[in-house]
Every structure is written in C-alpha cells, then in structure tokens.
Amino acid sequence: MNYLRHKAEDLVMDESFQQYCTGTNPAAVRFWKQWLAAHPEKRELVQAAKVIYLRLNGGLDAETFAGHHRRFTDALLAEGIRPGMQAPQLRPVTRANGWKWYTLAVAATLTGLVLTMVWMQAGKDAPAAGAGDGSTAIYASKPGERKAFQLPDGTKVVLNAASTLWLDDGFQKGKRTLTLDGEAFFDIAQDASSPFVIHTEDMDITVLGTAFNVKAYKDDETVETSLIRGRVRIDTRAGHQVYLQPKEKLVIARHKEIQDIQPLTPRQADTKKAGSHYLIDSLTHIPHDSAIVELSWVDNRLIFADDTFGDIARKLERWYGVQIRFESEELRGYRFTGHFNKETLQRVLEVLQLSRGFRFRFEDDHTVVLHP
C-alpha cells in the first residue's frame, strides 16, 4: 500500500492505521512507527488522522478500548453469541459532523461479529433494500461515493461509485455467494471448505482465497476481472472457462468483438481465442510509478490509459456524480492518457483539453456538456 499519497481521511479508513491508533495490534504499531521514522514529513498528517479516528471512537485510548472490548465480548457470550456468528442487523447512526458509523462499531472492529463501516460523505442513504428472490441488497454506493467495509466472513471489500452488492441469504451458512453490479475490490478471507463465488451479468468468479478487482457496470461495453494474488476461475455466460494468474486480467466484450472495442496489443492478440469475445492481458502499470491502473480507484486516483472519451465520460459520471452529454459524436472517439489525484472535475477536463481540442460547459451542478 502506498501511503504517501493518503490524506487524513484515507488513513482513518485503513485497518492497520486504526489498529495503530488503538494500540491493539503490535505489528501495526511497529509498522507505523517505522513508517513515520522513514517519512518524518508525514508526522503532522498522521497525528491529525489519529486525532480524527480517536474522536470518532469517543476518544478511547488503547487501555480503555481493550476494556470496552472485553466487556462487549463478555456481554455477547452471555447472550449466546460467539465469534463468527452474525449479530442482529444494526441501524446506522449519524453524527453531527456527517460521519456515519454502525452502532458499537468500535468494539465490533476486533471481534468481527458485526460490520464496521464508515461512510466518508455526509447525508448518504442507508443500504438499498432487497433486489430479487434469495438475496438482499445490503451494500450500495451512489455516483461520486466509494465505500470500504468487511463482510461477515472477514472478506474486505472496497465498493466503487454507483455499485451494488447483494449477499445470498445463505452467506452466513457456508455458502459464500454474492452478486455484483458495478465495480469492487475484494480481499477474500480464506476458507477452503467454502468457495467464494461472485455472480455478475456476464460471468461467475470462483475463488478460495485471493485479492482481485471486478468491474461489471451494466452500461459499459466490457467487463473486467483483475487478479492481484491467488488464483481465480471465471465461467463466462458464453460457456468459456478461464483461469487467471496473478497480475493478469480478463476482459470480456459484451456485444462486439474485442478488437472493435479497443486496439489489441501483440500480447492481447496472442491470448485472444479465435471467435471469442474475451482476452487475457497483463495488468497495466504507470511508468515510474507503483500504481496499477485497474486498481487506482481504490487509492482515490483517477487514471486513464489510452481510454476513449466515451469511456472516460462514464468514469467521470460515476466518480463525480454528474451527467455528461456529448454534442459531437466525434469527441467520443478521442483517446486520452493521464492520472489525477483528487482533482476537481473542472481541473480534469482542463488538463484533457491540453492534449485534444474540445470545449466544455457546466449547465448546472450535475450536468456537463462537451462540444468541439
């Protein structure tokens, strides 16, 4: 994890940083002490993030936190609730400063009995209600909103903007199956006796323990699975079965041949099977940077790698919660490469203008018009 680009609110979301703040994980404490020694210029930022985290948790120091945790665990055991069991669903509580935490989240972080989750934007709605027989939609993000949370089995998830995750009713009973519409990064909790299965409109992904990203927005021309570590099996709706190795991605074209969606590199052409609508390729790295394009959104970085303006517009709509309208279809085919770290939408468009000629205007707070 590259923490050098993190702001205070990003550190607050990081589990190891939370453990450092509370002193509950010696390894995390050692890591952050060593990291601060190596980056003394970040000491003020880390201190500010630590103050924010402790205030959000009621100002608890490590000793008080541990005491509360023991009493919380004893109370659960008295009610017959053991570690690994699912606690009753909790109601979000909104603080005056706009942050939302689940009730008892401080103690639950260590026990894994309930979901601990912080929403980094004020005034957001609660998770959506059910979306079909046999599953309940319990995690959802709006355009312009990203969320990080932990599933009941310990799997860590970062949900990108305009995405929804449904867990099957049997998730807590050994059947770790869920459905995704949108994009999410998964760090799977290992359980060899219970495979983890993700359903999307175009494929099923089966894993035992791994970290990977799935991009499956319904309005995109392609869907992608990017593997960081481990091994996954992907069964496509067209009947293909594909195994991915670390640092590989699978790209599926929905309605056209792959080469009609994007130009093929020599490697892509070698791995594309004749007559199919998919290819296997390496993950894309930014030169002179450790960033992986396919995962850049997890670190709040917006990266384009020879993307069409049409694809970029869809990303910007989700990223900033706006609608973008083209007054010229020719503009959709323009291609751009660039990366942005928490820039405003206006600044992003201004930078893109430097490489290709186009103009833009804001009709209101939620609509942007692009024209020659």
PDB file of N, CA and C in Angstrom, residues 58-135:
ATOM      1  N   GLY A  58     -14.988   8.084  20.258  1.00  0.00           N
ATOM      2  CA  GLY A  58     -15.272   8.508  21.619  1.00  0.00           C
ATOM      3  C   GLY A  58     -14.046   8.853  22.431  1.00  0.00           C
ATOM      4  N   GLY A  59     -12.894   9.060  21.766  1.00  0.00           N
ATOM      5  CA  GLY A  59     -11.672   9.434  22.470  1.00  0.00           C
ATOM      6  C   GLY A  59     -11.054   8.290  23.253  1.00  0.00           C
ATOM      7  N   LEU A  60     -11.296   7.054  22.861  1.00  0.00           N
ATOM      8  CA  LEU A  60     -10.789   5.910  23.609  1.00  0.00           C
ATOM      9  C   LEU A  60      -9.288   5.729  23.399  1.00  0.00           C
ATOM     10  N   ASP A  61      -8.538   5.552  24.500  1.00  0.00           N
ATOM     11  CA  ASP A  61      -7.146   5.166  24.350  1.00  0.00           C
ATOM     12  C   ASP A  61      -7.074   3.642  24.291  1.00  0.00           C
ATOM     13  N   ALA A  62      -5.862   3.102  24.119  1.00  0.00           N
ATOM     14  CA  ALA A  62      -5.726   1.653  23.913  1.00  0.00           C
ATOM     15  C   ALA A  62      -6.244   0.854  25.098  1.00  0.00           C
ATOM     16  N   GLU A  63      -5.911   1.288  26.312  1.00  0.00           N
ATOM     17  CA  GLU A  63      -6.332   0.548  27.506  1.00  0.00           C
ATOM     18  C   GLU A  63      -7.842   0.567  27.677  1.00  0.00           C
ATOM     19  N   THR A  64      -8.448   1.737  27.514  1.00  0.00           N
ATOM     20  CA  THR A  64      -9.904   1.845  27.641  1.00  0.00           C
ATOM     21  C   THR A  64     -10.590   1.037  26.549  1.00  0.00           C
ATOM     22  N   PHE A  65     -10.026   1.121  25.321  1.00  0.00           N
ATOM     23  CA  PHE A  65     -10.587   0.366  24.188  1.00  0.00           C
ATOM     24  C   PHE A  65     -10.602  -1.130  24.495  1.00  0.00           C
ATOM     25  N   ALA A  66      -9.464  -1.644  24.992  1.00  0.00           N
ATOM     26  CA  ALA A  66      -9.370  -3.070  25.299  1.00  0.00           C
ATOM     27  C   ALA A  66     -10.366  -3.468  26.379  1.00  0.00           C
ATOM     28  N   GLY A  67     -10.547  -2.592  27.372  1.00  0.00           N
ATOM     29  CA  GLY A  67     -11.511  -2.889  28.425  1.00  0.00           C
ATOM     30  C   GLY A  67     -12.919  -2.945  27.901  1.00  0.00           C
ATOM     31  N   HIS A  68     -13.269  -1.967  27.055  1.00  0.00           N
ATOM     32  CA  HIS A  68     -14.605  -1.980  26.437  1.00  0.00           C
ATOM     33  C   HIS A  68     -14.790  -3.228  25.583  1.00  0.00           C
ATOM     34  N   HIS A  69     -13.733  -3.601  24.870  1.00  0.00           N
ATOM     35  CA  HIS A  69     -13.819  -4.774  24.004  1.00  0.00           C
ATOM     36  C   HIS A  69     -14.091  -6.038  24.807  1.00  0.00           C
ATOM     37  N   ARG A  70     -13.396  -6.189  25.946  1.00  0.00           N
ATOM     38  CA  ARG A  70     -13.612  -7.374  26.785  1.00  0.00           C
ATOM     39  C   ARG A  70     -15.037  -7.410  27.322  1.00  0.00           C
ATOM     40  N   ARG A  71     -15.525  -6.261  27.791  1.00  0.00           N
ATOM     41  CA  ARG A  71     -16.887  -6.217  28.332  1.00  0.00           C
ATOM     42  C   ARG A  71     -17.911  -6.484  27.233  1.00  0.00           C
ATOM     43  N   PHE A  72     -17.646  -5.965  26.033  1.00  0.00           N
ATOM     44  CA  PHE A  72     -18.564  -6.191  24.905  1.00  0.00           C
ATOM     45  C   PHE A  72     -18.617  -7.677  24.542  1.00  0.00           C
ATOM     46  N   THR A  73     -17.432  -8.308  24.483  1.00  0.00           N
ATOM     47  CA  THR A  73     -17.374  -9.729  24.144  1.00  0.00           C
ATOM     48  C   THR A  73     -18.069 -10.569  25.209  1.00  0.00           C
ATOM     49  N   ASP A  74     -17.833 -10.249  26.480  1.00  0.00           N
ATOM     50  CA  ASP A  74     -18.480 -10.996  27.568  1.00  0.00           C
ATOM     51  C   ASP A  74     -20.002 -10.865  27.484  1.00  0.00           C
ATOM     52  N   ALA A  75     -20.478  -9.649  27.140  1.00  0.00           N
ATOM     53  CA  ALA A  75     -21.926  -9.435  27.036  1.00  0.00           C
ATOM     54  C   ALA A  75     -22.520 -10.264  25.906  1.00  0.00           C
ATOM     55  N   LEU A  76     -21.798 -10.356  24.779  1.00  0.00           N
ATOM     56  CA  LEU A  76     -22.282 -11.164  23.667  1.00  0.00           C
ATOM     57  C   LEU A  76     -22.316 -12.644  24.037  1.00  0.00           C
ATOM     58  N   LEU A  77     -21.255 -13.105  24.699  1.00  0.00           N
ATOM     59  CA  LEU A  77     -21.211 -14.508  25.102  1.00  0.00           C
ATOM     60  C   LEU A  77     -22.357 -14.839  26.057  1.00  0.00           C
ATOM     61  N   ALA A  78     -22.705 -13.884  26.918  1.00  0.00           N
ATOM     62  CA  ALA A  78     -23.812 -14.098  27.856  1.00  0.00           C
ATOM     63  C   ALA A  78     -25.134 -14.268  27.124  1.00  0.00           C
ATOM     64  N   GLU A  79     -25.208 -13.672  25.916  1.00  0.00           N
ATOM     65  CA  GLU A  79     -26.430 -13.795  25.110  1.00  0.00           C
ATOM     66  C   GLU A  79     -26.351 -14.968  24.138  1.00  0.00           C
ATOM     67  N   GLY A  80     -25.275 -15.753  24.225  1.00  0.00           N
ATOM     68  CA  GLY A  80     -25.143 -16.918  23.358  1.00  0.00           C
ATOM     69  C   GLY A  80     -24.593 -16.607  21.987  1.00  0.00           C
ATOM     70  N   ILE A  81     -24.004 -15.425  21.816  1.00  0.00           N
ATOM     71  CA  ILE A  81     -23.435 -15.043  20.519  1.00  0.00           C
ATOM     72  C   ILE A  81     -21.933 -15.266  20.594  1.00  0.00           C
ATOM     73  N   ARG A  82     -21.404 -16.154  19.734  1.00  0.00           N
ATOM     74  CA  ARG A  82     -19.992 -16.486  19.734  1.00  0.00           C
ATOM     75  C   ARG A  82     -19.304 -15.850  18.538  1.00  0.00           C
ATOM     76  N   PRO A  83     -17.972 -15.684  18.589  1.00  0.00           N
ATOM     77  CA  PRO A  83     -17.242 -15.150  17.439  1.00  0.00           C
ATOM     78  C   PRO A  83     -17.532 -15.952  16.180  1.00  0.00           C
ATOM     79  N   GLY A  84     -17.761 -15.272  15.069  1.00  0.00           N
ATOM     80  CA  GLY A  84     -18.101 -15.926  13.806  1.00  0.00           C
ATOM     81  C   GLY A  84     -19.578 -15.956  13.532  1.00  0.00           C
ATOM     82  N   MET A  85     -20.415 -15.737  14.580  1.00  0.00           N
ATOM     83  CA  MET A  85     -21.856 -15.687  14.372  1.00  0.00           C
ATOM     84  C   MET A  85     -22.258 -14.301  13.906  1.00  0.00           C
ATOM     85  N   GLN A  86     -23.358 -14.224  13.191  1.00  0.00           N
ATOM     86  CA  GLN A  86     -23.847 -12.937  12.707  1.00  0.00           C
ATOM     87  C   GLN A  86     -24.733 -12.300  13.776  1.00  0.00           C
ATOM     88  N   ALA A  87     -24.374 -11.083  14.163  1.00  0.00           N
ATOM     89  CA  ALA A  87     -25.170 -10.354  15.129  1.00  0.00           C
ATOM     90  C   ALA A  87     -26.366  -9.728  14.433  1.00  0.00           C
ATOM     91  N   PRO A  88     -27.394  -9.306  15.194  1.00  0.00           N
ATOM     92  CA  PRO A  88     -28.549  -8.658  14.573  1.00  0.00           C
ATOM     93  C   PRO A  88     -28.108  -7.430  13.784  1.00  0.00           C
ATOM     94  N   GLN A  89     -28.845  -7.142  12.689  1.00  0.00           N
ATOM     95  CA  GLN A  89     -28.510  -6.007  11.850  1.00  0.00           C
ATOM     96  C   GLN A  89     -28.618  -4.705  12.646  1.00  0.00           C
ATOM     97  N   LEU A  90     -27.610  -3.841  12.476  1.00  0.00           N
ATOM     98  CA  LEU A  90     -27.537  -2.610  13.238  1.00  0.00           C
ATOM     99  C   LEU A  90     -28.002  -1.431  12.419  1.00  0.00           C
ATOM    100  N   ARG A  91     -28.525  -0.446  13.106  1.00  0.00           N
ATOM    101  CA  ARG A  91     -29.056   0.748  12.432  1.00  0.00           C
ATOM    102  C   ARG A  91     -27.979   1.822  12.388  1.00  0.00           C
ATOM    103  N   PRO A  92     -27.747   2.437  11.184  1.00  0.00           N
ATOM    104  CA  PRO A  92     -26.736   3.489  11.122  1.00  0.00           C
ATOM    105  C   PRO A  92     -27.097   4.653  12.027  1.00  0.00           C
ATOM    106  N   VAL A  93     -26.056   5.251  12.621  1.00  0.00           N
ATOM    107  CA  VAL A  93     -26.224   6.428  13.459  1.00  0.00           C
ATOM    108  C   VAL A  93     -25.450   7.572  12.833  1.00  0.00           C
ATOM    109  N   THR A  94     -26.065   8.732  12.662  1.00  0.00           N
ATOM    110  CA  THR A  94     -25.420   9.870  12.032  1.00  0.00           C
ATOM    111  C   THR A  94     -24.921  10.834  13.090  1.00  0.00           C
ATOM    112  N   ARG A  95     -23.609  11.132  13.028  1.00  0.00           N
ATOM    113  CA  ARG A  95     -23.030  12.101  13.947  1.00  0.00           C
ATOM    114  C   ARG A  95     -23.271  13.511  13.412  1.00  0.00           C
ATOM    115  N   ALA A  96     -23.085  14.508  14.264  1.00  0.00           N
ATOM    116  CA  ALA A  96     -23.320  15.898  13.875  1.00  0.00           C
ATOM    117  C   ALA A  96     -22.397  16.336  12.765  1.00  0.00           C
ATOM    118  N   ASN A  97     -21.201  15.736  12.661  1.00  0.00           N
ATOM    119  CA  ASN A  97     -20.264  16.149  11.630  1.00  0.00           C
ATOM    120  C   ASN A  97     -20.490  15.430  10.310  1.00  0.00           C
ATOM    121  N   GLY A  98     -21.533  14.624  10.211  1.00  0.00           N
ATOM    122  CA  GLY A  98     -21.876  13.986   8.954  1.00  0.00           C
ATOM    123  C   GLY A  98     -21.311  12.591   8.771  1.00  0.00           C
ATOM    124  N   TRP A  99     -20.426  12.128   9.678  1.00  0.00           N
ATOM    125  CA  TRP A  99     -19.882  10.778   9.546  1.00  0.00           C
ATOM    126  C   TRP A  99     -20.922   9.774  10.036  1.00  0.00           C
ATOM    127  N   LYS A 100     -20.969   8.611   9.390  1.00  0.00           N
ATOM    128  CA  LYS A 100     -21.895   7.561   9.820  1.00  0.00           C
ATOM    129  C   LYS A 100     -21.107   6.339  10.267  1.00  0.00           C
ATOM    130  N   TRP A 101     -21.420   5.868  11.431  1.00  0.00           N
ATOM    131  CA  TRP A 101     -20.820   4.637  11.942  1.00  0.00           C
ATOM    132  C   TRP A 101     -21.953   3.711  12.363  1.00  0.00           C
ATOM    133  N   TYR A 102     -21.675   2.426  12.310  1.00  0.00           N
ATOM    134  CA  TYR A 102     -22.646   1.492  12.843  1.00  0.00           C
ATOM    135  C   TYR A 102     -22.515   1.443  14.363  1.00  0.00           C
ATOM    136  N   THR A 103     -23.645   1.320  15.035  1.00  0.00           N
ATOM    137  CA  THR A 103     -23.653   1.252  16.483  1.00  0.00           C
ATOM    138  C   THR A 103     -22.711   0.151  16.964  1.00  0.00           C
ATOM    139  N   LEU A 104     -21.944   0.477  18.013  1.00  0.00           N
ATOM    140  CA  LEU A 104     -20.990  -0.446  18.615  1.00  0.00           C
ATOM    141  C   LEU A 104     -19.849  -0.815  17.680  1.00  0.00           C
ATOM    142  N   ALA A 105     -19.584   0.022  16.656  1.00  0.00           N
ATOM    143  CA  ALA A 105     -18.576  -0.327  15.655  1.00  0.00           C
ATOM    144  C   ALA A 105     -17.184  -0.428  16.253  1.00  0.00           C
ATOM    145  N   VAL A 106     -16.903   0.366  17.282  1.00  0.00           N
ATOM    146  CA  VAL A 106     -15.558   0.348  17.844  1.00  0.00           C
ATOM    147  C   VAL A 106     -15.214  -1.042  18.356  1.00  0.00           C
ATOM    148  N   ALA A 107     -16.083  -1.611  19.170  1.00  0.00           N
ATOM    149  CA  ALA A 107     -15.799  -2.941  19.704  1.00  0.00           C
ATOM    150  C   ALA A 107     -15.881  -4.001  18.629  1.00  0.00           C
ATOM    151  N   ALA A 108     -16.795  -3.824  17.692  1.00  0.00           N
ATOM    152  CA  ALA A 108     -17.011  -4.854  16.676  1.00  0.00           C
ATOM    153  C   ALA A 108     -15.855  -4.960  15.710  1.00  0.00           C
ATOM    154  N   THR A 109     -15.019  -3.934  15.594  1.00  0.00           N
ATOM    155  CA  THR A 109     -13.894  -3.989  14.680  1.00  0.00           C
ATOM    156  C   THR A 109     -13.013  -5.185  14.972  1.00  0.00           C
ATOM    157  N   LEU A 110     -12.767  -5.469  16.261  1.00  0.00           N
ATOM    158  CA  LEU A 110     -11.870  -6.550  16.616  1.00  0.00           C
ATOM    159  C   LEU A 110     -12.562  -7.900  16.636  1.00  0.00           C
ATOM    160  N   THR A 111     -13.826  -7.956  17.005  1.00  0.00           N
ATOM    161  CA  THR A 111     -14.494  -9.248  17.127  1.00  0.00           C
ATOM    162  C   THR A 111     -14.901  -9.817  15.794  1.00  0.00           C
ATOM    163  N   GLY A 112     -15.154  -8.981  14.788  1.00  0.00           N
ATOM    164  CA  GLY A 112     -15.643  -9.478  13.514  1.00  0.00           C
ATOM    165  C   GLY A 112     -17.064  -9.963  13.590  1.00  0.00           C
ATOM    166  N   LEU A 113     -17.801  -9.629  14.685  1.00  0.00           N
ATOM    167  CA  LEU A 113     -19.165 -10.105  14.835  1.00  0.00           C
ATOM    168  C   LEU A 113     -20.155  -9.271  14.039  1.00  0.00           C
ATOM    169  N   VAL A 114     -19.849  -7.997  13.846  1.00  0.00           N
ATOM    170  CA  VAL A 114     -20.745  -7.142  13.093  1.00  0.00           C
ATOM    171  C   VAL A 114     -19.935  -6.299  12.140  1.00  0.00           C
ATOM    172  N   LEU A 115     -20.619  -5.683  11.199  1.00  0.00           N
ATOM    173  CA  LEU A 115     -19.970  -4.874  10.177  1.00  0.00           C
ATOM    174  C   LEU A 115     -19.515  -3.547  10.744  1.00  0.00           C
ATOM    175  N   THR A 116     -18.248  -3.215  10.541  1.00  0.00           N
ATOM    176  CA  THR A 116     -17.734  -1.905  10.903  1.00  0.00           C
ATOM    177  C   THR A 116     -17.550  -1.117   9.626  1.00  0.00           C
ATOM    178  N   MET A 117     -18.107   0.061   9.558  1.00  0.00           N
ATOM    179  CA  MET A 117     -18.124   0.758   8.281  1.00  0.00           C
ATOM    180  C   MET A 117     -18.237   2.249   8.484  1.00  0.00           C
ATOM    181  N   VAL A 118     -17.408   3.009   7.773  1.00  0.00           N
ATOM    182  CA  VAL A 118     -17.511   4.460   7.831  1.00  0.00           C
ATOM    183  C   VAL A 118     -17.837   4.979   6.441  1.00  0.00           C
ATOM    184  N   TRP A 119     -18.781   5.877   6.352  1.00  0.00           N
ATOM    185  CA  TRP A 119     -19.141   6.498   5.088  1.00  0.00           C
ATOM    186  C   TRP A 119     -18.493   7.862   5.064  1.00  0.00           C
ATOM    187  N   MET A 120     -17.641   8.111   4.090  1.00  0.00           N
ATOM    188  CA  MET A 120     -16.810   9.298   4.088  1.00  0.00           C
ATOM    189  C   MET A 120     -17.518  10.530   3.558  1.00  0.00           C
ATOM    190  N   GLN A 121     -18.805  10.433   3.260  1.00  0.00           N
ATOM    191  CA  GLN A 121     -19.542  11.595   2.809  1.00  0.00           C
ATOM    192  C   GLN A 121     -20.798  11.737   3.645  1.00  0.00           C
ATOM    193  N   ALA A 122     -21.208  12.956   3.861  1.00  0.00           N
ATOM    194  CA  ALA A 122     -22.366  13.218   4.711  1.00  0.00           C
ATOM    195  C   ALA A 122     -23.660  13.034   3.942  1.00  0.00           C
ATOM    196  N   GLY A 123     -24.715  12.702   4.700  1.00  0.00           N
ATOM    197  CA  GLY A 123     -26.055  12.724   4.139  1.00  0.00           C
ATOM    198  C   GLY A 123     -26.367  11.602   3.186  1.00  0.00           C
ATOM    199  N   LYS A 124     -25.657  10.456   3.236  1.00  0.00           N
ATOM    200  CA  LYS A 124     -25.924   9.355   2.311  1.00  0.00           C
ATOM    201  C   LYS A 124     -27.050   8.484   2.848  1.00  0.00           C
ATOM    202  N   ASP A 125     -27.746   7.840   1.904  1.00  0.00           N
ATOM    203  CA  ASP A 125     -28.855   6.965   2.286  1.00  0.00           C
ATOM    204  C   ASP A 125     -28.321   5.658   2.849  1.00  0.00           C
ATOM    205  N   ALA A 126     -29.155   4.957   3.567  1.00  0.00           N
ATOM    206  CA  ALA A 126     -28.807   3.634   4.070  1.00  0.00           C
ATOM    207  C   ALA A 126     -28.740   2.671   2.902  1.00  0.00           C
ATOM    208  N   PRO A 127     -28.112   1.483   3.075  1.00  0.00           N
ATOM    209  CA  PRO A 127     -28.043   0.498   2.013  1.00  0.00           C
ATOM    210  C   PRO A 127     -29.414   0.191   1.440  1.00  0.00           C
ATOM    211  N   ALA A 128     -29.418  -0.148   0.162  1.00  0.00           N
ATOM    212  CA  ALA A 128     -30.674  -0.378  -0.544  1.00  0.00           C
ATOM    213  C   ALA A 128     -31.381  -1.610  -0.018  1.00  0.00           C
ATOM    214  N   ALA A 129     -32.677  -1.687  -0.284  1.00  0.00           N
ATOM    215  CA  ALA A 129     -33.468  -2.843   0.127  1.00  0.00           C
ATOM    216  C   ALA A 129     -33.266  -3.983  -0.856  1.00  0.00           C
ATOM    217  N   GLY A 130     -34.022  -5.063  -0.709  1.00  0.00           N
ATOM    218  CA  GLY A 130     -33.845  -6.268  -1.496  1.00  0.00           C
ATOM    219  C   GLY A 130     -33.946  -6.049  -2.984  1.00  0.00           C
ATOM    220  N   ALA A 131     -33.285  -6.939  -3.737  1.00  0.00           N
ATOM    221  CA  ALA A 131     -33.257  -6.805  -5.190  1.00  0.00           C
ATOM    222  C   ALA A 131     -33.405  -8.160  -5.844  1.00  0.00           C
ATOM    223  N   GLY A 132     -34.370  -8.934  -5.435  1.00  0.00           N
ATOM    224  CA  GLY A 132     -34.580 -10.214  -6.088  1.00  0.00           C
ATOM    225  C   GLY A 132     -34.723 -11.330  -5.084  1.00  0.00           C
ATOM    226  N   ASP A 133     -35.296 -12.459  -5.514  1.00  0.00           N
ATOM    227  CA  ASP A 133     -35.510 -13.590  -4.633  1.00  0.00           C
ATOM    228  C   ASP A 133     -34.175 -14.185  -4.214  1.00  0.00           C
ATOM    229  N   GLY A 134     -34.058 -14.589  -2.956  1.00  0.00           N
ATOM    230  CA  GLY A 134     -32.889 -15.296  -2.476  1.00  0.00           C
ATOM    231  C   GLY A 134     -31.719 -14.421  -2.093  1.00  0.00           C
ATOM    232  N   SER A 135     -31.815 -13.111  -2.239  1.00  0.00           N
ATOM    233  CA  SER A 135     -30.708 -12.252  -1.857  1.00  0.00           C
ATOM    234  C   SER A 135     -31.226 -10.920  -1.357  1.00  0.00           C
TER     235      SER A 135
END
